[in-house]
Tab-separated table of C-alpha atoms in Angstrom:
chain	number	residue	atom	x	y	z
C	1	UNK	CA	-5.988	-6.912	-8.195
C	2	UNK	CA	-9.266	-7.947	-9.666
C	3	UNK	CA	-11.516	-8.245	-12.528
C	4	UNK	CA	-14.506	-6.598	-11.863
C	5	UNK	CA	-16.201	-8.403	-14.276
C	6	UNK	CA	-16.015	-11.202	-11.362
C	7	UNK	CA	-16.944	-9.229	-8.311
C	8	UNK	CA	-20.576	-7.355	-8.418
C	9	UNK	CA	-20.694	-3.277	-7.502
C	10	UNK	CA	-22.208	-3.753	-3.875
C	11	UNK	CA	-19.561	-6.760	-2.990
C	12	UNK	CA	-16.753	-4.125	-3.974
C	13	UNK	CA	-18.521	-1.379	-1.920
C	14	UNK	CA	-19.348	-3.428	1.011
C	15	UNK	CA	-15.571	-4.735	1.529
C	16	UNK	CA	-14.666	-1.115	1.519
C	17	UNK	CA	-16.812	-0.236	4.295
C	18	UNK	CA	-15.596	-2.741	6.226
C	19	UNK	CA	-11.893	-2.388	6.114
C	20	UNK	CA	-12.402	2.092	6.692
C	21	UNK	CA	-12.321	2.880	2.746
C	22	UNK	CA	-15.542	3.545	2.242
C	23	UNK	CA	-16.564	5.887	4.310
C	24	UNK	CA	-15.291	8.432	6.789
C	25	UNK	CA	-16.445	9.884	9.924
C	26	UNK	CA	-18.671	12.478	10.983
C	27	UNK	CA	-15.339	15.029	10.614
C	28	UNK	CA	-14.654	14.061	7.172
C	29	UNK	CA	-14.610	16.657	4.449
C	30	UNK	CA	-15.034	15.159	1.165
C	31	UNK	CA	-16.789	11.869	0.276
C	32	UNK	CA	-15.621	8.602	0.486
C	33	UNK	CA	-13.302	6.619	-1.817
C	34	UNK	CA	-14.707	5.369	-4.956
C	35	UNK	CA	-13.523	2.653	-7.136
C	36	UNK	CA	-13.290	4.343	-10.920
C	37	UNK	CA	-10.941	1.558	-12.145
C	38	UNK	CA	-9.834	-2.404	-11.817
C	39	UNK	CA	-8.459	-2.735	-8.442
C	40	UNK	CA	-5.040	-3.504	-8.224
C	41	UNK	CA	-3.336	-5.567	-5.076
C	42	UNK	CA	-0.682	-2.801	-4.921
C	43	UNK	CA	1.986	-4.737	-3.033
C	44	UNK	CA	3.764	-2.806	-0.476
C	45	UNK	CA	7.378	-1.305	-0.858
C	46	UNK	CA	9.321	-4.837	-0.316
C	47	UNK	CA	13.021	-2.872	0.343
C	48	UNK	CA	12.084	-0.656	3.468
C	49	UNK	CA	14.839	-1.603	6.506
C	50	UNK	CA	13.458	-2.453	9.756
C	51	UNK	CA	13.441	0.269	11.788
C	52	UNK	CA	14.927	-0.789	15.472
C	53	UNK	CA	12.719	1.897	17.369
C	54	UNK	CA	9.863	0.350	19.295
C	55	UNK	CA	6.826	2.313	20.304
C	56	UNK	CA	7.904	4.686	23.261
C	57	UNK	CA	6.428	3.814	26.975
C	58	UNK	CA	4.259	5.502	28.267
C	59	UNK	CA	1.761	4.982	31.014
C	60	UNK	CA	-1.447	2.760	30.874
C	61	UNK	CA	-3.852	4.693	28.720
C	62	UNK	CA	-6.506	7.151	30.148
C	63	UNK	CA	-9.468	8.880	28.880
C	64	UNK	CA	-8.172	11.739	27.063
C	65	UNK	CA	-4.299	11.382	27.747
C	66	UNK	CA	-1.437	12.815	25.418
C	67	UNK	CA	0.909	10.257	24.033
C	68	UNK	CA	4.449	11.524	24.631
C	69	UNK	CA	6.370	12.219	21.146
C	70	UNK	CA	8.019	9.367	19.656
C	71	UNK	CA	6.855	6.612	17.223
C	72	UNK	CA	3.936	4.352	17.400
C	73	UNK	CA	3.080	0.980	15.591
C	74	UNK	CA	-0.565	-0.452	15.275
C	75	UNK	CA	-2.013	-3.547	13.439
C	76	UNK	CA	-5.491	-4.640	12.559
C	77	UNK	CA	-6.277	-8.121	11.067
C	78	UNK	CA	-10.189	-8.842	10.175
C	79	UNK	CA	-11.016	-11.653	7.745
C	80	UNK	CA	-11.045	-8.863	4.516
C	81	UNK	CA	-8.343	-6.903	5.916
C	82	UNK	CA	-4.599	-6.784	6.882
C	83	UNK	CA	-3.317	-3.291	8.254
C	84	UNK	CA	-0.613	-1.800	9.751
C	85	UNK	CA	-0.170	1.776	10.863
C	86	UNK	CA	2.938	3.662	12.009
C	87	UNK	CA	2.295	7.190	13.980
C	88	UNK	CA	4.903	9.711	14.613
C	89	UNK	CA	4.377	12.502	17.031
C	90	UNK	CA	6.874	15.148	17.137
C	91	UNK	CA	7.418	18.158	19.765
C	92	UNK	CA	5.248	20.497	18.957
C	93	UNK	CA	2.194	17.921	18.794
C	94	UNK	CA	2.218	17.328	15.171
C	95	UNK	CA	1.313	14.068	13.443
C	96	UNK	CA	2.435	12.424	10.475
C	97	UNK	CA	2.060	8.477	9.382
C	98	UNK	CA	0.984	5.952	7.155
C	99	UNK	CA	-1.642	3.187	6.921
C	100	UNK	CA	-0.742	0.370	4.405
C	101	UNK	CA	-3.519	-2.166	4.103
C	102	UNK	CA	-4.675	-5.219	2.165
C	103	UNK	CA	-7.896	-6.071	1.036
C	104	UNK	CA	-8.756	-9.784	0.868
C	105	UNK	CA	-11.835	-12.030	0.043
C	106	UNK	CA	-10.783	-15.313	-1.523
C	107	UNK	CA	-14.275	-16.444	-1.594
C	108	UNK	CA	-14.889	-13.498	-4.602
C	109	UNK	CA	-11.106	-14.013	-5.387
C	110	UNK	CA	-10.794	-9.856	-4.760
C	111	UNK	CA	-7.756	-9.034	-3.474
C	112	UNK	CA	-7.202	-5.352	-3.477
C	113	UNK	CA	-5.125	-2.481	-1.241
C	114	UNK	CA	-4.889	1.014	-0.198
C	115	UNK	CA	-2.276	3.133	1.584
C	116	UNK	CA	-3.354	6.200	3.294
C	117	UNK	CA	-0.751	9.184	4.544
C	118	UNK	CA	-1.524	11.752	7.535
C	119	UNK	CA	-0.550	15.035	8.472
C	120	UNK	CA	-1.900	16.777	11.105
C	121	UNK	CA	-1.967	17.780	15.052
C	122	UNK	CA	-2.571	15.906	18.765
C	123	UNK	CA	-4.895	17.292	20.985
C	124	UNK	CA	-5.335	15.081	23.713
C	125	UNK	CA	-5.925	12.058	22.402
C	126	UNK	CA	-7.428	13.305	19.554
C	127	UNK	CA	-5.478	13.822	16.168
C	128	UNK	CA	-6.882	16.274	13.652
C	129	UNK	CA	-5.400	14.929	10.423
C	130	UNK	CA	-5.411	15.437	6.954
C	131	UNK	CA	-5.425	12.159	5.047
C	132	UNK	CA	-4.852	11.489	1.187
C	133	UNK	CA	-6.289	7.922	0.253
C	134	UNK	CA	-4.681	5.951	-2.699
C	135	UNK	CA	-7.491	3.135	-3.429
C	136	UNK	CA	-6.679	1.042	-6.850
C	137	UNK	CA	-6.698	4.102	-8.880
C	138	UNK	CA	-8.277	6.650	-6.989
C	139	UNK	CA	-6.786	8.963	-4.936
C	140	UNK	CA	-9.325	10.609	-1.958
C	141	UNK	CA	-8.495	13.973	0.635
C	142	UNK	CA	-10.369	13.571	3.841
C	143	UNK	CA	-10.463	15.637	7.177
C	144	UNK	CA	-10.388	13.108	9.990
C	145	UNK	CA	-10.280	12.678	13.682
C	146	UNK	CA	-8.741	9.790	14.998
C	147	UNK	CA	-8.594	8.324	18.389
C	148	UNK	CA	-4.980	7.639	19.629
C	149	UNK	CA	-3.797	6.027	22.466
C	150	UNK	CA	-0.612	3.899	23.840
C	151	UNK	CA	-2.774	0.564	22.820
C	152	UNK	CA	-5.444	1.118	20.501
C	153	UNK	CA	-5.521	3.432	17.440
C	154	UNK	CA	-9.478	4.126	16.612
C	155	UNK	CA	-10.233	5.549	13.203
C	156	UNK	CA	-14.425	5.586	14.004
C	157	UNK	CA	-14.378	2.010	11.489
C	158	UNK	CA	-11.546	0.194	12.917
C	159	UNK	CA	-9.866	-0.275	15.920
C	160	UNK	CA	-5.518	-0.909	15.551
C	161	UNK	CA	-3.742	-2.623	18.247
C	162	UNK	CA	-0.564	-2.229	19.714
C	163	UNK	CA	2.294	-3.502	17.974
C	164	UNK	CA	5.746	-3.611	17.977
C	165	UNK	CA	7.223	-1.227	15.430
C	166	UNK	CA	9.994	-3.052	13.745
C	167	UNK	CA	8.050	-6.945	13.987
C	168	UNK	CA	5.155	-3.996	12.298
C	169	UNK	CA	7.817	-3.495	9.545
C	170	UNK	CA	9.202	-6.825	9.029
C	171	UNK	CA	5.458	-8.254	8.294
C	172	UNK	CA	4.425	-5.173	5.959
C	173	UNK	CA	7.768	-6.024	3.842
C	174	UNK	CA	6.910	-10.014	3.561
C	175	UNK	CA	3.240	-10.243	3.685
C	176	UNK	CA	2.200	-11.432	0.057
C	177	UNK	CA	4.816	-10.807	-2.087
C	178	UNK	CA	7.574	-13.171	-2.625
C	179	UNK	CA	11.601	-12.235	-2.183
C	180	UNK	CA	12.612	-9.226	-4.362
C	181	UNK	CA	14.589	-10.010	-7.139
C	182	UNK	CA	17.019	-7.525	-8.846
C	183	UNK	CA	16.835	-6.985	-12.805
C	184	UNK	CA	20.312	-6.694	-14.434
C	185	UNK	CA	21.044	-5.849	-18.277
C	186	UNK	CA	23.374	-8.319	-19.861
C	187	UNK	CA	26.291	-5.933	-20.970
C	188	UNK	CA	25.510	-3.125	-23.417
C	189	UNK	CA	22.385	-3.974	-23.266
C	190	UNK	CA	19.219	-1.739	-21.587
C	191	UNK	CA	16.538	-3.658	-21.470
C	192	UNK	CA	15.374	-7.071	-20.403
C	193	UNK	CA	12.343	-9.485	-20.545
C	194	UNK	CA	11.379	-11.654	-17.656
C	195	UNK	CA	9.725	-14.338	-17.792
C	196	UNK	CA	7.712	-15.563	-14.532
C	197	UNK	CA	3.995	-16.706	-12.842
C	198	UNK	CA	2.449	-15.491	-10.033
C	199	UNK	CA	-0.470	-17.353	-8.056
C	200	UNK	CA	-3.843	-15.916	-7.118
C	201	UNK	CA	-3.237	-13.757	-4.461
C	202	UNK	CA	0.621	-13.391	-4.172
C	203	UNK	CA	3.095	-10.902	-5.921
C	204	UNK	CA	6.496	-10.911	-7.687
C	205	UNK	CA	8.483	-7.682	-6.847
C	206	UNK	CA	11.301	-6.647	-8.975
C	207	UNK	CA	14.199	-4.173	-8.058
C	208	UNK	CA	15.420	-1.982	-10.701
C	209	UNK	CA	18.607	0.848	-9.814
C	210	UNK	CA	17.705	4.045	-11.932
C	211	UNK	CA	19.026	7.198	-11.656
C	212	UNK	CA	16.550	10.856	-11.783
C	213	UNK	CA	15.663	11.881	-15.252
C	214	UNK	CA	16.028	8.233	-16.692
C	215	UNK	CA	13.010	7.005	-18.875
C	216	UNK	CA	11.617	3.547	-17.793
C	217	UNK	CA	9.702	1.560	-20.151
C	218	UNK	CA	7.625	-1.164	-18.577
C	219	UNK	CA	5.205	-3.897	-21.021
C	220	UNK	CA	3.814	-7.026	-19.843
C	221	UNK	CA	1.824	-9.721	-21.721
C	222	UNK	CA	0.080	-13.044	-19.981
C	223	UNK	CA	-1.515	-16.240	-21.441
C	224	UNK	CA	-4.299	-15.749	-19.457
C	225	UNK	CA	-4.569	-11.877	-20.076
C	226	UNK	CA	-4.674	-10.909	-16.617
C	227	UNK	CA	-1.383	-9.632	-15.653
C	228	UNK	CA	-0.509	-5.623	-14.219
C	229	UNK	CA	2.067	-4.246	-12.467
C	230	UNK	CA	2.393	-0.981	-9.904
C	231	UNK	CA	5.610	0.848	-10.130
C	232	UNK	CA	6.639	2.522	-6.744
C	233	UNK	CA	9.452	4.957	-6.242
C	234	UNK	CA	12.497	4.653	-4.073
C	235	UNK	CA	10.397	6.924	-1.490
C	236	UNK	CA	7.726	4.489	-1.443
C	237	UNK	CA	5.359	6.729	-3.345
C	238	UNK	CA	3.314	4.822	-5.970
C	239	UNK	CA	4.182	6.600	-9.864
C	240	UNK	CA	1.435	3.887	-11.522
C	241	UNK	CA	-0.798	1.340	-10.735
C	242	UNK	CA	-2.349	-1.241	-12.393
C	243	UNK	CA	-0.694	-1.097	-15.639
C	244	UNK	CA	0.033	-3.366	-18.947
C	245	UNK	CA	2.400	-0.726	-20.607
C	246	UNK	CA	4.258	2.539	-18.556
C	247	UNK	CA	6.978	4.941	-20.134
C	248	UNK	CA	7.591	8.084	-17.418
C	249	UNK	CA	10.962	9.705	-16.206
C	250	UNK	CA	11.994	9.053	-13.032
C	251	UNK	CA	11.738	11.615	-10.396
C	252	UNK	CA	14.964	10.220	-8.016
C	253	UNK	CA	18.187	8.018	-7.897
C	254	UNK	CA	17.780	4.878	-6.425
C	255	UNK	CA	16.213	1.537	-6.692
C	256	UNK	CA	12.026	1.348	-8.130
C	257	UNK	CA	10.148	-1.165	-7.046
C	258	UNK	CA	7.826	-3.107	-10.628
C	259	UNK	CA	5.534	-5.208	-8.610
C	260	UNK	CA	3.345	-7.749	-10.870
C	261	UNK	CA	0.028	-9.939	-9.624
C	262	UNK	CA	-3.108	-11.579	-11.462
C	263	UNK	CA	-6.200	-9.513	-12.090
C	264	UNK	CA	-7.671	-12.942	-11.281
C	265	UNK	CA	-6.502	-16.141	-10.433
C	266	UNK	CA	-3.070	-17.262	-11.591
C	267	UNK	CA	-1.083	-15.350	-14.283
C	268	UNK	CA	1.680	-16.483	-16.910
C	269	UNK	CA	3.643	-13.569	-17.830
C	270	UNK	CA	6.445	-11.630	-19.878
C	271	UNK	CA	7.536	-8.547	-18.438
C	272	UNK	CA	10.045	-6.252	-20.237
C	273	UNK	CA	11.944	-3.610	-18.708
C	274	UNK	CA	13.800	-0.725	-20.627
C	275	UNK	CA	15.752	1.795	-19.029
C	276	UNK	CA	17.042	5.053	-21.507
């Protein structure tokens, strides 16, 4: 989350380029991700269970060999970025996963994220995916080939490593937020107002049980007029980002995830939550 008022055009571009978001490689259909909007530090979902699987065993890796099907975990950690990636192959060769990511440079105070899904198929060790971007408020739809093998996952900017899939999970779930905490109504009522602060750089999640076809009604306010908050679905799927005020139905039963940071530096806030 960031005031761009604070970080110059080519800073914003250049971080992009090096944590993969800017660009693609020389198979991708469509240009790379813009920023149209304020980035937002959209915290990852903070309820997700472990998952107990670790990445299958296969041999040492070789020059064009096909991983077996199963689940594999990657991580990348640069000084701007913080990444995990989680790869599932199924029988028939086909791919689908997720990259969550961070975006970090305290020196500019820009903290920012993006979470990519993929669909697509293994050949050898190359995966023909389709990949839909979500970057602060843009969403991208790139063609992409990706190197994938037992240790390294190589998207032609950045190079994952190995990692164990449910240590993967447990750091995705802590890493800069703080310990959800669940909103209740006093009784008869519907709606509550919270009042908190976040630091530069961290997050406050709060859980909120809903059922489908509910409206939500989200405001906050700040001292230092710098607060937003992403709303994210019990699937994980992001419904808004960046926002001061929200009203929308829900789409499923279950708990939503109202995730609040600082534009820039620390913010004071009042959040009220409705639910109808």
């Amino acid at each position: 989350m960031i005031n761009k008022r604070f970080l110059p055009g080519a800073v914003v571009i250049s971080l992009l380029y090096l944590t993969g978001c800017g660009q693609t490689n020389s198979n991708s259909a469509s240009v790379s991700p813009t920023v149209t909007s304020s980035p937002v530090a959209s915290a990852q979902p903070d309820t997700v269970t472990p998952v107990s699987q670790t990445s299958p065993t296969t041999s040492p890796d070789k020059a064009g060999k096909q991983l077996a099907p199963g689940k594999y975990c990657y991580a990348a950690k640069t000084k701007t970025l913080d990444a995990t990636a989680e790869i599932n192959i199924g029988a028939a060769n086909n791919i689908s996963g997720t990259v969550q990511a961070t975006i970090q440079n305290p020196a500019a105070s820009y903290y920012s994220s993006y979470n990519q899904t993929l669909i697509g198929e293994l050949a050898a060790d190359k995966a023909k995916l389709n990949i839909v971007t979500q970057i602060e408020e843009d969403t991208q739809n790139t063609q992409e080939t990706w190197t994938i093998t037992e240790s390294k996952l190589n998207t032609g900017r950045e190079t994952f490593t190995k990692a164990n899939c449910t240590t993967a999970t447990a750091e995705k779930e802590t890493t800069g937020a703080r310990k959800p905490v669940r909103v209740n109504f006093a009784s008869g009522a519907n709606s509550t107002t919270i009042k908190q602060s976040v630091i530069r750089g961290e997050r406050d999640t709060y859980l909120l049980g809903a059922k489908q076809g509910q409206q939500m009604n989200l405001k906050i306010t700040s001292l230092e007029n710098n607060a937003v908050f992403d709303v994210i679905a019990p699937d994980g799927k992001t419904i808004k980002q960046e926002a001061t005020t929200w009203s929308g139905k829900l789409p499923a039963n279950g708990d939503y995830q109202i995730v609040v940071g600082g534009t820039r530096g620390n913010a004071t806030y009042e959040l009220t939550v409705e639910i109808k």
